[in-house]
PDB file of C-alpha atoms in Angstrom:
ATOM      1  CA  UNK T   1      31.844   4.789 -27.002  1.00 48.00           C
ATOM      2  CA  UNK T   2      28.109   5.425 -26.665  1.00 49.00           C
ATOM      3  CA  UNK T   3      27.593   8.281 -24.169  1.00 47.00           C
ATOM      4  CA  UNK T   4      23.834   8.588 -24.646  1.00 49.00           C
ATOM      5  CA  UNK T   5      22.796   6.884 -21.330  1.00 47.00           C
ATOM      6  CA  UNK T   6      24.988   9.280 -19.351  1.00 40.00           C
ATOM      7  CA  UNK T   7      23.534  12.279 -21.177  1.00 39.00           C
ATOM      8  CA  UNK T   8      20.019  11.062 -20.389  1.00 37.00           C
ATOM      9  CA  UNK T   9      20.861  10.805 -16.683  1.00 37.00           C
ATOM     10  CA  UNK T  10      22.174  14.343 -16.638  1.00 36.00           C
ATOM     11  CA  UNK T  11      18.742  15.637 -17.642  1.00 39.00           C
ATOM     12  CA  UNK T  12      16.809  13.796 -14.941  1.00 39.00           C
ATOM     13  CA  UNK T  13      15.247  16.127 -12.349  1.00 42.00           C
ATOM     14  CA  UNK T  14      17.361  16.472  -9.260  1.00 38.00           C
ATOM     15  CA  UNK T  15      14.333  15.518  -7.169  1.00 39.00           C
ATOM     16  CA  UNK T  16      14.626  11.974  -8.514  1.00 38.00           C
ATOM     17  CA  UNK T  17      17.563  11.526  -6.179  1.00 37.00           C
ATOM     18  CA  UNK T  18      16.266  13.696  -3.334  1.00 53.00           C
ATOM     19  CA  UNK T  19      16.117  12.240   0.141  1.00 87.00           C
ATOM     20  CA  UNK T  20      12.702  13.039   1.575  1.00 94.00           C
ATOM     21  CA  UNK T  21      12.792  13.424   5.403  1.00 95.00           C
ATOM     22  CA  UNK T  22      11.236  10.457   7.188  1.00 96.00           C
ATOM     23  CA  UNK T  23       9.117  10.382  10.386  1.00 96.00           C
ATOM     24  CA  UNK T  24      10.896   9.487  13.614  1.00 94.00           C
ATOM     25  CA  UNK T  25      10.111   7.841  16.964  1.00 92.00           C
ATOM     26  CA  UNK T  26       7.359   5.631  15.550  1.00 94.00           C
ATOM     27  CA  UNK T  27       5.615   3.654  18.296  1.00 92.00           C
ATOM     28  CA  UNK T  28       2.490   1.582  18.865  1.00 91.00           C
ATOM     29  CA  UNK T  29       0.780   1.465  22.266  1.00 88.00           C
ATOM     30  CA  UNK T  30      -1.679  -1.389  22.804  1.00 87.00           C
ATOM     31  CA  UNK T  31      -4.535  -0.983  25.241  1.00 83.00           C
ATOM     32  CA  UNK T  32      -6.335  -4.224  26.068  1.00 83.00           C
ATOM     33  CA  UNK T  33      -9.955  -3.639  27.062  1.00 81.00           C
ATOM     34  CA  UNK T  34     -11.181  -6.376  29.383  1.00 78.00           C
ATOM     35  CA  UNK T  35     -14.631  -7.908  29.129  1.00 72.00           C
ATOM     36  CA  UNK T  36     -15.976  -5.741  31.965  1.00 64.00           C
ATOM     37  CA  UNK T  37     -14.489  -2.458  30.714  1.00 69.00           C
ATOM     38  CA  UNK T  38     -14.939   0.021  27.886  1.00 69.00           C
ATOM     39  CA  UNK T  39     -12.696   2.577  26.182  1.00 72.00           C
ATOM     40  CA  UNK T  40     -12.960   5.429  23.679  1.00 73.00           C
ATOM     41  CA  UNK T  41     -11.187   4.487  20.442  1.00 83.00           C
ATOM     42  CA  UNK T  42     -11.558   5.729  16.849  1.00 85.00           C
ATOM     43  CA  UNK T  43     -13.975   8.379  18.162  1.00 76.00           C
ATOM     44  CA  UNK T  44     -16.443   5.826  19.484  1.00 78.00           C
ATOM     45  CA  UNK T  45     -17.064   3.741  22.592  1.00 73.00           C
ATOM     46  CA  UNK T  46     -15.519   0.286  22.323  1.00 80.00           C
ATOM     47  CA  UNK T  47     -16.642  -2.496  24.637  1.00 80.00           C
ATOM     48  CA  UNK T  48     -14.298  -5.225  25.817  1.00 79.00           C
ATOM     49  CA  UNK T  49     -12.897  -7.663  25.200  1.00 86.00           C
ATOM     50  CA  UNK T  50     -11.086  -5.719  22.488  1.00 90.00           C
ATOM     51  CA  UNK T  51      -7.926  -3.769  21.705  1.00 91.00           C
ATOM     52  CA  UNK T  52      -7.236  -0.114  20.997  1.00 89.00           C
ATOM     53  CA  UNK T  53      -3.940   0.419  19.177  1.00 92.00           C
ATOM     54  CA  UNK T  54      -2.398   3.900  19.240  1.00 91.00           C
ATOM     55  CA  UNK T  55       0.070   4.589  16.420  1.00 94.00           C
ATOM     56  CA  UNK T  56       2.132   7.762  16.860  1.00 93.00           C
ATOM     57  CA  UNK T  57       5.325   9.347  15.540  1.00 94.00           C
ATOM     58  CA  UNK T  58       7.192  12.637  15.318  1.00 93.00           C
ATOM     59  CA  UNK T  59       6.856  14.998  12.362  1.00 94.00           C
ATOM     60  CA  UNK T  60       9.872  14.860  10.009  1.00 95.00           C
ATOM     61  CA  UNK T  61      12.391  17.681  10.173  1.00 91.00           C
ATOM     62  CA  UNK T  62      11.752  19.515   6.895  1.00 90.00           C
ATOM     63  CA  UNK T  63      13.939  22.520   7.631  1.00 87.00           C
ATOM     64  CA  UNK T  64      15.704  23.595   4.438  1.00 85.00           C
ATOM     65  CA  UNK T  65      13.684  21.139   2.348  1.00 87.00           C
ATOM     66  CA  UNK T  66      11.579  22.594  -0.470  1.00 89.00           C
ATOM     67  CA  UNK T  67       8.912  19.878  -0.784  1.00 93.00           C
ATOM     68  CA  UNK T  68       5.647  20.264   1.156  1.00 94.00           C
ATOM     69  CA  UNK T  69       4.673  17.607   3.704  1.00 96.00           C
ATOM     70  CA  UNK T  70       1.085  16.476   2.991  1.00 97.00           C
ATOM     71  CA  UNK T  71       0.560  13.229   4.897  1.00 97.00           C
ATOM     72  CA  UNK T  72       1.706   9.790   5.912  1.00 98.00           C
ATOM     73  CA  UNK T  73       1.359   6.122   5.050  1.00 98.00           C
ATOM     74  CA  UNK T  74       1.435   3.377   7.659  1.00 98.00           C
ATOM     75  CA  UNK T  75       2.608   0.021   6.331  1.00 98.00           C
ATOM     76  CA  UNK T  76       1.878  -3.419   7.748  1.00 97.00           C
ATOM     77  CA  UNK T  77       4.118  -6.195   6.429  1.00 96.00           C
ATOM     78  CA  UNK T  78       5.188  -3.853   3.575  1.00 96.00           C
ATOM     79  CA  UNK T  79       1.559  -3.325   2.497  1.00 97.00           C
ATOM     80  CA  UNK T  80      -0.267  -0.004   2.923  1.00 97.00           C
ATOM     81  CA  UNK T  81      -2.318  -0.179   6.116  1.00 97.00           C
ATOM     82  CA  UNK T  82      -3.549   3.425   6.506  1.00 96.00           C
ATOM     83  CA  UNK T  83      -3.068   6.768   4.740  1.00 97.00           C
ATOM     84  CA  UNK T  84      -3.660   9.884   6.840  1.00 96.00           C
ATOM     85  CA  UNK T  85      -2.640  13.496   7.427  1.00 95.00           C
ATOM     86  CA  UNK T  86      -2.254  13.378  11.229  1.00 92.00           C
ATOM     87  CA  UNK T  87       0.621  11.973  13.319  1.00 93.00           C
ATOM     88  CA  UNK T  88      -1.541   9.819  15.571  1.00 91.00           C
ATOM     89  CA  UNK T  89      -3.965   7.036  14.716  1.00 93.00           C
ATOM     90  CA  UNK T  90      -6.258   4.821  16.779  1.00 92.00           C
ATOM     91  CA  UNK T  91      -7.258   1.393  15.441  1.00 94.00           C
ATOM     92  CA  UNK T  92      -9.489  -1.141  17.186  1.00 93.00           C
ATOM     93  CA  UNK T  93      -8.985  -4.872  17.127  1.00 93.00           C
ATOM     94  CA  UNK T  94      -5.916  -7.111  17.489  1.00 93.00           C
ATOM     95  CA  UNK T  95      -2.997  -6.134  15.264  1.00 94.00           C
ATOM     96  CA  UNK T  96       0.035  -8.343  14.717  1.00 94.00           C
ATOM     97  CA  UNK T  97       2.958  -7.859  12.342  1.00 95.00           C
ATOM     98  CA  UNK T  98       5.694  -5.426  11.387  1.00 97.00           C
ATOM     99  CA  UNK T  99       4.661  -1.767  11.072  1.00 97.00           C
ATOM    100  CA  UNK T 100       6.389   1.412   9.918  1.00 98.00           C
ATOM    101  CA  UNK T 101       5.381   4.846   8.635  1.00 98.00           C
ATOM    102  CA  UNK T 102       6.542   7.027   5.731  1.00 97.00           C
ATOM    103  CA  UNK T 103       5.969  10.710   4.915  1.00 97.00           C
ATOM    104  CA  UNK T 104       4.295  11.953   1.722  1.00 97.00           C
ATOM    105  CA  UNK T 105       5.297  15.140  -0.102  1.00 97.00           C
ATOM    106  CA  UNK T 106       4.298  17.328  -3.019  1.00 95.00           C
ATOM    107  CA  UNK T 107       6.049  20.040  -5.076  1.00 93.00           C
ATOM    108  CA  UNK T 108       7.892  17.830  -5.910  1.00 93.00           C
ATOM    109  CA  UNK T 109       5.912  14.678  -5.125  1.00 94.00           C
ATOM    110  CA  UNK T 110       7.648  11.873  -3.284  1.00 94.00           C
ATOM    111  CA  UNK T 111       7.657   9.468  -0.366  1.00 96.00           C
ATOM    112  CA  UNK T 112      10.273   9.199   2.348  1.00 96.00           C
ATOM    113  CA  UNK T 113      12.120   6.137   3.540  1.00 95.00           C
ATOM    114  CA  UNK T 114      10.522   4.185   6.358  1.00 96.00           C
ATOM    115  CA  UNK T 115      10.657   5.159  10.014  1.00 96.00           C
ATOM    116  CA  UNK T 116      11.868   2.680  12.583  1.00 96.00           C
ATOM    117  CA  UNK T 117      10.005  -0.638  12.430  1.00 96.00           C
ATOM    118  CA  UNK T 118       7.709  -1.737  15.260  1.00 95.00           C
ATOM    119  CA  UNK T 119       7.071  -5.474  15.500  1.00 95.00           C
ATOM    120  CA  UNK T 120       3.990  -6.700  17.355  1.00 93.00           C
ATOM    121  CA  UNK T 121       4.291 -10.448  17.847  1.00 91.00           C
ATOM    122  CA  UNK T 122       2.338 -10.774  21.080  1.00 85.00           C
ATOM    123  CA  UNK T 123      -0.729  -9.125  22.582  1.00 83.00           C
ATOM    124  CA  UNK T 124      -1.609  -8.402  26.201  1.00 76.00           C
ATOM    125  CA  UNK T 125      -4.423 -10.640  27.431  1.00 69.00           C
ATOM    126  CA  UNK T 126      -6.454 -10.815  30.618  1.00 51.00           C
ATOM    127  CA  UNK T 127      -4.144 -13.321  32.277  1.00 42.00           C
ATOM    128  CA  UNK T 128      -1.247 -10.869  31.956  1.00 42.00           C
ATOM    129  CA  UNK T 129      -3.083  -7.968  33.576  1.00 43.00           C
ATOM    130  CA  UNK T 130      -2.794  -7.092  37.268  1.00 40.00           C
ATOM    131  CA  UNK T 131      -5.533  -8.107  39.631  1.00 42.00           C
ATOM    132  CA  UNK T 132      -7.759  -5.517  41.300  1.00 45.00           C
ATOM    133  CA  UNK T 133      -5.134  -4.552  43.845  1.00 44.00           C
ATOM    134  CA  UNK T 134      -2.656  -3.809  41.042  1.00 57.00           C
ATOM    135  CA  UNK T 135      -4.883  -1.734  38.782  1.00 72.00           C
ATOM    136  CA  UNK T 136      -3.821   1.727  37.639  1.00 78.00           C
ATOM    137  CA  UNK T 137      -5.885   4.890  37.437  1.00 78.00           C
ATOM    138  CA  UNK T 138      -4.720   8.189  35.910  1.00 80.00           C
ATOM    139  CA  UNK T 139      -6.125  11.429  37.350  1.00 78.00           C
ATOM    140  CA  UNK T 140      -5.251  15.059  36.594  1.00 78.00           C
ATOM    141  CA  UNK T 141      -5.308  17.461  39.551  1.00 80.00           C
ATOM    142  CA  UNK T 142      -6.099  20.759  37.843  1.00 76.00           C
ATOM    143  CA  UNK T 143      -5.472  22.888  40.963  1.00 80.00           C
ATOM    144  CA  UNK T 144      -1.986  21.458  41.502  1.00 83.00           C
ATOM    145  CA  UNK T 145      -1.239  20.902  37.809  1.00 82.00           C
ATOM    146  CA  UNK T 146      -0.218  17.347  38.626  1.00 84.00           C
ATOM    147  CA  UNK T 147      -0.791  13.969  37.064  1.00 86.00           C
ATOM    148  CA  UNK T 148      -1.740  11.449  39.759  1.00 86.00           C
ATOM    149  CA  UNK T 149      -1.053   7.793  39.059  1.00 87.00           C
ATOM    150  CA  UNK T 150      -2.968   5.544  41.412  1.00 84.00           C
ATOM    151  CA  UNK T 151      -1.262   2.174  41.535  1.00 84.00           C
ATOM    152  CA  UNK T 152       1.982   3.743  40.273  1.00 85.00           C
ATOM    153  CA  UNK T 153       4.035   0.842  41.685  1.00 85.00           C
ATOM    154  CA  UNK T 154       2.614  -1.290  38.846  1.00 83.00           C
ATOM    155  CA  UNK T 155       3.589   1.245  36.166  1.00 84.00           C
ATOM    156  CA  UNK T 156       6.667   0.698  34.009  1.00 83.00           C
ATOM    157  CA  UNK T 157       6.694   3.859  31.848  1.00 85.00           C
ATOM    158  CA  UNK T 158       4.646   7.043  31.459  1.00 86.00           C
ATOM    159  CA  UNK T 159       4.419   9.056  28.245  1.00 84.00           C
ATOM    160  CA  UNK T 160       2.417  12.093  27.126  1.00 84.00           C
ATOM    161  CA  UNK T 161       1.452  12.732  23.496  1.00 79.00           C
ATOM    162  CA  UNK T 162       0.012  16.050  22.309  1.00 77.00           C
ATOM    163  CA  UNK T 163      -2.754  16.466  19.724  1.00 71.00           C
ATOM    164  CA  UNK T 164      -0.161  16.727  16.956  1.00 73.00           C
ATOM    165  CA  UNK T 165       1.011  13.229  17.823  1.00 71.00           C
ATOM    166  CA  UNK T 166       4.343  14.365  19.263  1.00 80.00           C
ATOM    167  CA  UNK T 167       5.587  12.635  22.379  1.00 81.00           C
ATOM    168  CA  UNK T 168       6.430  15.422  24.824  1.00 86.00           C
ATOM    169  CA  UNK T 169       7.243  13.272  27.841  1.00 85.00           C
ATOM    170  CA  UNK T 170       8.517   9.769  28.489  1.00 87.00           C
ATOM    171  CA  UNK T 171       9.701   8.648  31.927  1.00 87.00           C
ATOM    172  CA  UNK T 172      10.511   5.449  33.757  1.00 87.00           C
ATOM    173  CA  UNK T 173      10.210   4.903  37.515  1.00 86.00           C
ATOM    174  CA  UNK T 174       6.750   6.460  37.421  1.00 88.00           C
ATOM    175  CA  UNK T 175       5.987   8.495  40.587  1.00 90.00           C
ATOM    176  CA  UNK T 176       2.615   8.773  42.279  1.00 90.00           C
ATOM    177  CA  UNK T 177       2.441  12.486  41.430  1.00 91.00           C
ATOM    178  CA  UNK T 178       4.093  14.242  38.506  1.00 86.00           C
ATOM    179  CA  UNK T 179       3.992  18.004  37.887  1.00 88.00           C
ATOM    180  CA  UNK T 180       2.958  19.147  34.401  1.00 84.00           C
ATOM    181  CA  UNK T 181       3.891  22.803  34.922  1.00 82.00           C
ATOM    182  CA  UNK T 182       5.620  24.157  31.849  1.00 82.00           C
ATOM    183  CA  UNK T 183       3.618  22.240  29.264  1.00 83.00           C
ATOM    184  CA  UNK T 184       1.596  24.291  26.761  1.00 83.00           C
ATOM    185  CA  UNK T 185      -2.164  24.354  27.498  1.00 80.00           C
ATOM    186  CA  UNK T 186      -4.182  21.716  25.689  1.00 77.00           C
ATOM    187  CA  UNK T 187      -5.320  18.087  25.628  1.00 75.00           C
ATOM    188  CA  UNK T 188      -2.775  15.315  26.031  1.00 78.00           C
ATOM    189  CA  UNK T 189      -2.953  11.557  25.748  1.00 77.00           C
ATOM    190  CA  UNK T 190      -1.395   9.947  28.807  1.00 80.00           C
ATOM    191  CA  UNK T 191      -0.168   6.393  28.234  1.00 79.00           C
ATOM    192  CA  UNK T 192       1.160   4.139  30.964  1.00 78.00           C
ATOM    193  CA  UNK T 193       2.781   0.822  30.204  1.00 78.00           C
ATOM    194  CA  UNK T 194       2.273  -1.575  33.086  1.00 76.00           C
ATOM    195  CA  UNK T 195       4.765  -4.082  34.411  1.00 72.00           C
ATOM    196  CA  UNK T 196       2.369  -6.775  33.196  1.00 65.00           C
ATOM    197  CA  UNK T 197       2.562  -5.861  29.507  1.00 59.00           C
ATOM    198  CA  UNK T 198      -0.701  -3.915  29.253  1.00 59.00           C
ATOM    199  CA  UNK T 199      -1.412  -0.219  28.695  1.00 59.00           C
ATOM    200  CA  UNK T 200      -3.661   2.372  30.342  1.00 58.00           C
ATOM    201  CA  UNK T 201      -4.547   5.493  28.403  1.00 56.00           C
ATOM    202  CA  UNK T 202      -6.504   8.647  29.152  1.00 52.00           C
ATOM    203  CA  UNK T 203      -7.031  12.027  27.511  1.00 50.00           C
ATOM    204  CA  UNK T 204      -6.059  14.657  30.041  1.00 55.00           C
ATOM    205  CA  UNK T 205      -6.893  18.362  29.835  1.00 54.00           C
ATOM    206  CA  UNK T 206      -3.974  20.425  31.079  1.00 54.00           C
ATOM    207  CA  UNK T 207      -4.610  24.105  31.872  1.00 53.00           C
ATOM    208  CA  UNK T 208      -1.276  25.743  32.565  1.00 53.00           C
ATOM    209  CA  UNK T 209      -1.494  28.993  34.474  1.00 50.00           C
TER     210      UNK T 209
END
């Protein structure tokens, strides 16, 4: 019997079979910018009609894992879409397809399995948005440490994402006022999904006493 193939396998580095931790809670929020509005996306002002897509996910749990996390790859239809080091990405323009993210490592080098898959097969358009009486505005009351949602009856969900791209809050049955006491000081991205399929987003500065 020829045992050479088995002997060769025994000398392969153990990292060949290592399971690299993958990102979790991958999500894509789509903000439709109407023709009479503007938004701030990809660090520049974007005029409507257009889209701002916010990709975000949670950092993999690397506790007890020796490899060093160095970045991420976002895939669209199994093809590399973006490579980056942060856990949040803004992209303008309409985006359709199946997306997921993987984590990149070094010492030893490797790439994790995919996160959950997000499929975008439809985009919010003007006809799906609420009329003027149903519009939503997000305001932060710094004295009361509260997030005020004007038009909250038209909101479906509210989420907050910190600058590291981690979702720190996600609630349904959005109230008119929501206390942010207890959150660490810093800038947060507030995202509201409307009952009409659109999204409102705003960077909110929270100063916790």
